[in-house]
mmCIF file with all atom_site columns, C-alpha atoms in Angstrom:
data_model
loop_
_atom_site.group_PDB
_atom_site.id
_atom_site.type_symbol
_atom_site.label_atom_id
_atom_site.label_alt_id
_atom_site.label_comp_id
_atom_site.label_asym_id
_atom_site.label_entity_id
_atom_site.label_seq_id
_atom_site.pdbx_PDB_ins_code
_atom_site.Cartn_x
_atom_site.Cartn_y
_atom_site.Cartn_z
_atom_site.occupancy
_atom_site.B_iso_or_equiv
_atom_site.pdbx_formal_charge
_atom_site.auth_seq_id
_atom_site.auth_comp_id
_atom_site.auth_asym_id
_atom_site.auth_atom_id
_atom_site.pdbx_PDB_model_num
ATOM 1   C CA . UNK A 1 1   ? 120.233 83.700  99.367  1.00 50.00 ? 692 UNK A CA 1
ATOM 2   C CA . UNK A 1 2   ? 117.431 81.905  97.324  1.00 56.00 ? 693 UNK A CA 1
ATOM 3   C CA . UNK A 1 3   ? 118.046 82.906  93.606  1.00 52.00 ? 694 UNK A CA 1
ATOM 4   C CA . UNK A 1 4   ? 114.448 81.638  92.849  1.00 54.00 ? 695 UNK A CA 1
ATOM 5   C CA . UNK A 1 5   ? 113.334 84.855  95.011  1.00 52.00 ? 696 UNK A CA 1
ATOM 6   C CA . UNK A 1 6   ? 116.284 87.003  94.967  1.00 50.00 ? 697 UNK A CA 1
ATOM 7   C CA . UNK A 1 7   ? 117.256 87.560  90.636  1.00 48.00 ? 698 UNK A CA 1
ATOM 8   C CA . UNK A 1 8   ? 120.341 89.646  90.345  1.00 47.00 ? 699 UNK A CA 1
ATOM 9   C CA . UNK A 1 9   ? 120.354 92.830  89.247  1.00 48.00 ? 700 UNK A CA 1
ATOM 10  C CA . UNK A 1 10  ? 121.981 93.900  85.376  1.00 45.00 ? 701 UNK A CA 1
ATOM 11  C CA . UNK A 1 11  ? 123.604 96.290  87.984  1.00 53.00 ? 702 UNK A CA 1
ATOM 12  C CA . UNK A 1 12  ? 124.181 96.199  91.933  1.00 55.00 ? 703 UNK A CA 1
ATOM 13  C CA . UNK A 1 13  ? 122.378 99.117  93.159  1.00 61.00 ? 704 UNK A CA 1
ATOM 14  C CA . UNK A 1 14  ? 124.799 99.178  96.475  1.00 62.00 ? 705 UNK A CA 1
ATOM 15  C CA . UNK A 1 15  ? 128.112 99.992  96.299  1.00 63.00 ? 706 UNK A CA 1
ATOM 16  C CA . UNK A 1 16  ? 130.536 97.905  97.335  1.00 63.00 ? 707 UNK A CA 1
ATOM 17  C CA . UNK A 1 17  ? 130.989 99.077  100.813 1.00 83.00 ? 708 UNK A CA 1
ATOM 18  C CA . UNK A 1 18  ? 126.976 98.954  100.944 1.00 92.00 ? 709 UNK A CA 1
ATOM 19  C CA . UNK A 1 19  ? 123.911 102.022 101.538 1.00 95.00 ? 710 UNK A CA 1
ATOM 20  C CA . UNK A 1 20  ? 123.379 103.539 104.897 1.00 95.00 ? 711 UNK A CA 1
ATOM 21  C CA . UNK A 1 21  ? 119.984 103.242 105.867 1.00 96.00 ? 712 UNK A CA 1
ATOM 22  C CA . UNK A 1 22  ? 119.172 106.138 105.194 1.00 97.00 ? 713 UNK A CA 1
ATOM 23  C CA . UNK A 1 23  ? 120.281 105.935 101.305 1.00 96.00 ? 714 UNK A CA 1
ATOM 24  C CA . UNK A 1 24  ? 118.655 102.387 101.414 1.00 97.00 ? 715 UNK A CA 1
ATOM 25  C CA . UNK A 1 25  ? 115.476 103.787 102.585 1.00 97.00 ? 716 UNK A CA 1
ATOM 26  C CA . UNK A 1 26  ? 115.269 106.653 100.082 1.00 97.00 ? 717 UNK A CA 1
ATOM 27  C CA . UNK A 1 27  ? 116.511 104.024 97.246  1.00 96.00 ? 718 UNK A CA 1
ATOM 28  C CA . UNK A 1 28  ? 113.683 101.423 98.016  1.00 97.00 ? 719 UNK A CA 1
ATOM 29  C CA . UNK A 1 29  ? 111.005 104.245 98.652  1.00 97.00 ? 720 UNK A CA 1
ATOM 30  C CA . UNK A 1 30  ? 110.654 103.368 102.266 1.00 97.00 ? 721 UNK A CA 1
ATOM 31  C CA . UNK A 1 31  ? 111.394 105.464 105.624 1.00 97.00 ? 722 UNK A CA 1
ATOM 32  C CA . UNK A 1 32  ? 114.538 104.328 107.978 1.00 97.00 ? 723 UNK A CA 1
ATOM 33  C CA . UNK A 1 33  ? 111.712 103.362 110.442 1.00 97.00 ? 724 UNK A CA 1
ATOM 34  C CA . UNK A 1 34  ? 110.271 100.686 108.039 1.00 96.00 ? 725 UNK A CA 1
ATOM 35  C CA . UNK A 1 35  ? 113.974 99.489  107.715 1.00 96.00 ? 726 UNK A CA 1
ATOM 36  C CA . UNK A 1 36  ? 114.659 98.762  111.123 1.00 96.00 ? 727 UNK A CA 1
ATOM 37  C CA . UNK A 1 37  ? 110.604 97.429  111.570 1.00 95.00 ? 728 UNK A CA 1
ATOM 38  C CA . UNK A 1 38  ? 111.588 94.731  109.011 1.00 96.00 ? 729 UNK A CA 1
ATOM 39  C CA . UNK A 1 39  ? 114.533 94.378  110.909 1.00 94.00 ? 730 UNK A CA 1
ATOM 40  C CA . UNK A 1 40  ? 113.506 93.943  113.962 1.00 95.00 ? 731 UNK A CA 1
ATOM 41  C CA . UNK A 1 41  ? 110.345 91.526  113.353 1.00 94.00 ? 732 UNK A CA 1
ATOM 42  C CA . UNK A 1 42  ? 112.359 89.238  111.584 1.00 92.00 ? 733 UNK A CA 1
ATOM 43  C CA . UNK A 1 43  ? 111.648 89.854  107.906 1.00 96.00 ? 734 UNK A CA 1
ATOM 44  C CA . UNK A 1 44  ? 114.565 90.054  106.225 1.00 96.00 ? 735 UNK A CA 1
ATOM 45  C CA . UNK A 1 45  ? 116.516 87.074  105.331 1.00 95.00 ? 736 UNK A CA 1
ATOM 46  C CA . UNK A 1 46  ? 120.040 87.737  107.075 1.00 94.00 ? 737 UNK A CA 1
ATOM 47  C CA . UNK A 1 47  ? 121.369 89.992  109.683 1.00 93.00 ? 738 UNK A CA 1
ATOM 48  C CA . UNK A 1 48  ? 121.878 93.408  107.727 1.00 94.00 ? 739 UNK A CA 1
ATOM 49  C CA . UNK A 1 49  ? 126.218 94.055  107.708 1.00 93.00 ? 740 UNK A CA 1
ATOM 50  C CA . UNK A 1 50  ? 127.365 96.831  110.381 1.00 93.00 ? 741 UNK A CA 1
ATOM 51  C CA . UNK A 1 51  ? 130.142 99.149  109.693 1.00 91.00 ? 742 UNK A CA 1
ATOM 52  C CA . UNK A 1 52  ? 132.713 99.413  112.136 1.00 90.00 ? 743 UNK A CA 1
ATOM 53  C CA . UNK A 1 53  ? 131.059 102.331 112.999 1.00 91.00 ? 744 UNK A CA 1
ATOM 54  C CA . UNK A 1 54  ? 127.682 100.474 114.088 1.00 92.00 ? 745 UNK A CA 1
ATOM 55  C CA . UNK A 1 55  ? 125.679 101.815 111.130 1.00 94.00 ? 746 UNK A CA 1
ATOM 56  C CA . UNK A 1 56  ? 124.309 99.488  108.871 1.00 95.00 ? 747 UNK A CA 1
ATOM 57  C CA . UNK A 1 57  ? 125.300 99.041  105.455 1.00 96.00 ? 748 UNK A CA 1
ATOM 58  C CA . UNK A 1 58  ? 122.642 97.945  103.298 1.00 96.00 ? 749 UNK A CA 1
ATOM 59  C CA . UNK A 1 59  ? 124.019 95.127  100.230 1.00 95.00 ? 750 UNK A CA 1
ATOM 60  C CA . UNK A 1 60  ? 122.634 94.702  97.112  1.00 95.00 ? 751 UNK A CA 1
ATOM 61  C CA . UNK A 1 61  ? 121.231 91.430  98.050  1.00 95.00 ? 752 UNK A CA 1
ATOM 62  C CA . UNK A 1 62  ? 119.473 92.961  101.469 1.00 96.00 ? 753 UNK A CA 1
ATOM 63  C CA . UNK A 1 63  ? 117.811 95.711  99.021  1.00 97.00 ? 754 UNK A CA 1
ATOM 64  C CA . UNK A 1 64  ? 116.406 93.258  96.793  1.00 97.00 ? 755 UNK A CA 1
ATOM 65  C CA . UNK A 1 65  ? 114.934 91.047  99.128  1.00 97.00 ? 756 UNK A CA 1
ATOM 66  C CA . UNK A 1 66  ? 113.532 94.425  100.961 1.00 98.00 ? 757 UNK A CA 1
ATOM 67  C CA . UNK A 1 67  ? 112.211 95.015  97.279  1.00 98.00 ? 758 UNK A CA 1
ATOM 68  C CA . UNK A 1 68  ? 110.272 92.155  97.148  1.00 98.00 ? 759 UNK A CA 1
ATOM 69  C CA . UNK A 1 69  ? 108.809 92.158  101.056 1.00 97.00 ? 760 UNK A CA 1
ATOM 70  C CA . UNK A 1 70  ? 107.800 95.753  99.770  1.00 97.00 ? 761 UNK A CA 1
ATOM 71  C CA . UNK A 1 71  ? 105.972 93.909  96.946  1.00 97.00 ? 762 UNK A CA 1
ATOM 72  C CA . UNK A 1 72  ? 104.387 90.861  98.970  1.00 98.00 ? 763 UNK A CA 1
ATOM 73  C CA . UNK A 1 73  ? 103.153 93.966  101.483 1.00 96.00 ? 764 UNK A CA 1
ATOM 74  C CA . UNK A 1 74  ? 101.712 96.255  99.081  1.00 96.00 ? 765 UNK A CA 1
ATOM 75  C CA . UNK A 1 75  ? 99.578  93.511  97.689  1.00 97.00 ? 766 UNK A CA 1
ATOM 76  C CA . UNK A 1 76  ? 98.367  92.857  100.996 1.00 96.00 ? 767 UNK A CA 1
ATOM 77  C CA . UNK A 1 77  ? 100.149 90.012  102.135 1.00 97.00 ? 768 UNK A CA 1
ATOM 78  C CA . UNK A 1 78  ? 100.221 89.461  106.465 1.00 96.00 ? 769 UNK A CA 1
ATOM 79  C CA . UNK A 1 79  ? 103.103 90.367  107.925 1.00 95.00 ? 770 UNK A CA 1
ATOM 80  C CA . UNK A 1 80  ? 102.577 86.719  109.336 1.00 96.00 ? 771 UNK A CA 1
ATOM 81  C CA . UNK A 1 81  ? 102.674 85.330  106.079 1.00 97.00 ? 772 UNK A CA 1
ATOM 82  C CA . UNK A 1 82  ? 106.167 87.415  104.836 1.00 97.00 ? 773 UNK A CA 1
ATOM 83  C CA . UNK A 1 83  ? 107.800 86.543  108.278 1.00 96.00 ? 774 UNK A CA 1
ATOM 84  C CA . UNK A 1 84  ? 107.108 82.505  107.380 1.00 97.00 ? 775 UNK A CA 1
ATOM 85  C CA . UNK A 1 85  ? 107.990 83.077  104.022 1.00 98.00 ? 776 UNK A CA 1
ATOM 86  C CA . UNK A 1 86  ? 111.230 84.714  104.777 1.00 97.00 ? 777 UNK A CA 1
ATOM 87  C CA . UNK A 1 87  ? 111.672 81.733  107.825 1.00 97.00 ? 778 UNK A CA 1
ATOM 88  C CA . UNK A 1 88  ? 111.007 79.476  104.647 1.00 98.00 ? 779 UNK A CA 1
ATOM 89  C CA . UNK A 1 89  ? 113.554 81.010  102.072 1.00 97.00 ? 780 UNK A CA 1
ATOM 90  C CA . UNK A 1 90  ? 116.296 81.375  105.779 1.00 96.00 ? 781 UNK A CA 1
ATOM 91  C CA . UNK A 1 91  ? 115.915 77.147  106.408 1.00 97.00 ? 782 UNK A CA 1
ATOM 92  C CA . UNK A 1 92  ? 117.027 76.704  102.879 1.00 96.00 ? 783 UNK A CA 1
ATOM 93  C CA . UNK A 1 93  ? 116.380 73.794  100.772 1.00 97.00 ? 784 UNK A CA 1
ATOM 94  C CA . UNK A 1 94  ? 113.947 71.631  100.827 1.00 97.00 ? 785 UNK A CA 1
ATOM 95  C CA . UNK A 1 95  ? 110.939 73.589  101.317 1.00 98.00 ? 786 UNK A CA 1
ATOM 96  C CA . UNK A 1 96  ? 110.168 74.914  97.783  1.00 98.00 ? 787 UNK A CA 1
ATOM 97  C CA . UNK A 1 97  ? 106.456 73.099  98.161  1.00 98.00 ? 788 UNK A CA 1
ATOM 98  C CA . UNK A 1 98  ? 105.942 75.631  101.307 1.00 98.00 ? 789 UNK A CA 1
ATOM 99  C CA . UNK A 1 99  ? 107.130 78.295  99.646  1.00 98.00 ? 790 UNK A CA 1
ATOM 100 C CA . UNK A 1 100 ? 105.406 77.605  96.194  1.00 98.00 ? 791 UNK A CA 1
ATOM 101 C CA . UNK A 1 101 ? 101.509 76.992  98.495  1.00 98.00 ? 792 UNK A CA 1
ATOM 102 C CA . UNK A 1 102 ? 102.267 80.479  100.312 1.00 98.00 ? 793 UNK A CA 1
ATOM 103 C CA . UNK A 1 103 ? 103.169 82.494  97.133  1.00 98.00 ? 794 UNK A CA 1
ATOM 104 C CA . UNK A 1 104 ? 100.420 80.995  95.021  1.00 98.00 ? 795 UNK A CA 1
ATOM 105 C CA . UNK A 1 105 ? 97.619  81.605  98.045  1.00 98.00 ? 796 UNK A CA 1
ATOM 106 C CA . UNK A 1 106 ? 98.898  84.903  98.264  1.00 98.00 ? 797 UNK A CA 1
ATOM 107 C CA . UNK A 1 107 ? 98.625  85.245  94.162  1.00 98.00 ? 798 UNK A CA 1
ATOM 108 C CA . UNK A 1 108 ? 94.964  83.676  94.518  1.00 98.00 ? 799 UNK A CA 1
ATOM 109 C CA . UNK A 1 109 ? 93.936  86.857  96.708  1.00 98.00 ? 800 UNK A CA 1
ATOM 110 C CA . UNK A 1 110 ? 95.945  89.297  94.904  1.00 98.00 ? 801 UNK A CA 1
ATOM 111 C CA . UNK A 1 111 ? 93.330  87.785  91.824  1.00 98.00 ? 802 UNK A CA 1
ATOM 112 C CA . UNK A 1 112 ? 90.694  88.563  93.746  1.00 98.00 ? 803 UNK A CA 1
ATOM 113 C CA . UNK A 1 113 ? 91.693  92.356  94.830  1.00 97.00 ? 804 UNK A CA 1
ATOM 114 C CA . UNK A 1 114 ? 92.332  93.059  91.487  1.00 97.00 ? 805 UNK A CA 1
ATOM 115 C CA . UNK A 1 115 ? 88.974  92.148  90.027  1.00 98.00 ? 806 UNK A CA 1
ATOM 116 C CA . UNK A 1 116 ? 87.269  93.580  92.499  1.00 98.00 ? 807 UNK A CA 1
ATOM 117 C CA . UNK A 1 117 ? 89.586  96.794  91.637  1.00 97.00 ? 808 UNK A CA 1
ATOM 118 C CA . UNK A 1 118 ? 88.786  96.334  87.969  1.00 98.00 ? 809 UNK A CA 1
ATOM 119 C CA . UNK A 1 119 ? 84.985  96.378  88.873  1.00 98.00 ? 810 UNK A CA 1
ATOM 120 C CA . UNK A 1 120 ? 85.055  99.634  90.915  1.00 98.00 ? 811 UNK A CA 1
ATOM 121 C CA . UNK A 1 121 ? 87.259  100.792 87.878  1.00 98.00 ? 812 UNK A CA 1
ATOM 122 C CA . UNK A 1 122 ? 83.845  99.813  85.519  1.00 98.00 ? 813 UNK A CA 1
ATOM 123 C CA . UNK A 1 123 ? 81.528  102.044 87.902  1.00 98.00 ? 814 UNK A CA 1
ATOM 124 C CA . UNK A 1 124 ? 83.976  104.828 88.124  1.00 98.00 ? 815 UNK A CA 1
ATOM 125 C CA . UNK A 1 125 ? 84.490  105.217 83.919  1.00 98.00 ? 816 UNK A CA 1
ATOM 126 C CA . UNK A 1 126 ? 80.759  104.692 83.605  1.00 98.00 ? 817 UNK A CA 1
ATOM 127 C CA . UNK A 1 127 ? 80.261  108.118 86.255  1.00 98.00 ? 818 UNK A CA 1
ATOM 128 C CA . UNK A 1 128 ? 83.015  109.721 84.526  1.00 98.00 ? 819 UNK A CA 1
ATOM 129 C CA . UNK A 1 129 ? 80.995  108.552 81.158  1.00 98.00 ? 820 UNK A CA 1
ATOM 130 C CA . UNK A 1 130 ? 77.850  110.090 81.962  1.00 98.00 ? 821 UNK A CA 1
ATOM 131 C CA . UNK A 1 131 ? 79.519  113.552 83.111  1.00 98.00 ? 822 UNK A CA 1
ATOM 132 C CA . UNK A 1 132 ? 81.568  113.401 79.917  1.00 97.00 ? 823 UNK A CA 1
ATOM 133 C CA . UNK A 1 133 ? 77.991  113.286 78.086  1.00 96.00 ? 824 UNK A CA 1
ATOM 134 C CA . UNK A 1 134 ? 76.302  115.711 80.160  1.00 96.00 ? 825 UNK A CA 1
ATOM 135 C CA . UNK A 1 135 ? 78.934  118.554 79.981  1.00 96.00 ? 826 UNK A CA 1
ATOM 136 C CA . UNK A 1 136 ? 79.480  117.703 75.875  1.00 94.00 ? 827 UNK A CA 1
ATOM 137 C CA . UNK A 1 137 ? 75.750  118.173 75.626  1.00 93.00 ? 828 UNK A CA 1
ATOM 138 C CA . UNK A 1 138 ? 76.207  121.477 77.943  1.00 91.00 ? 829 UNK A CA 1
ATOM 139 C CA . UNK A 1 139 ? 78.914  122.601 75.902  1.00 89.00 ? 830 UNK A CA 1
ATOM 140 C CA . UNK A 1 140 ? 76.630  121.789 72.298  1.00 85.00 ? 831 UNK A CA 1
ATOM 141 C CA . UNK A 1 141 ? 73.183  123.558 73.298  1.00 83.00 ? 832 UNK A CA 1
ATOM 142 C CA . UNK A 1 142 ? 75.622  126.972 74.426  1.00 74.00 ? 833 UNK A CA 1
#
């Protein structure tokens, strides 16, 4: 597992004999169905453990790496991109300057989101500015 990616926990949130999906989904916030999506198109970074039973058993390690391809999604990165990134991290050593580009492209347009968030932020305080006004006004002349 690639510690530069995958910090440990003051606490494992997994038990020792690991999370069914099911807790794993409602720990990380996700559905079952996004589980086995990641699964399935090759985004996480190792086989997920079965229980002699078939189920899976989600690891402490499996739900932090889920963590942060929940993180790398919500700020819009390509599935594309989190697949290679996750091939990168699976190959092991000696690809940090691959890894490094893709995460600091990826932080270049998560820059870019957020100012453009910040500057619909602006318009929306300056409408919520001028109702403020309008109804303080509204409230004075009564």
């Amino acid at each position: 597992m690639d510690t530069a990616t995958d910090p440990a926990p003051a606490t494992d949130p997994a038990p020792a004999s690991g999370m069914s999906i099911a807790e794993a989904a409602a720990h990380l916030g996700l559905t079952p169905d996004t589980l086995r999506y990641y699964e399935k198109d090759g985004l996480l970074l190792r086989p997920v453990r079965r229980a002699t039973s078939g189920h899976r058993r989600y690891e402490g390690p499996d739900l932090r790496w889920v963590e942060l391809v929940t993180r790398l999604r919500s700020t819009g990165m390509p599935i594309r991109d989190v697949r290679r990134y996750a091939d990168l991290v699976r190959a092991g050593a000696g690809n940090e300057p691959e890894r490094l580009a893709l995460l600091q492209e990826h932080r270049r347009a998560v820059l870019v989101q957020l100012a453009e968030v910040q500057e619909h932020l602006g318009a929306i305080d300056h409408k919520i500015g001028i109702y403020t006004d309008l109804l303080e006004r509204a409230d004075g002349a009564a």
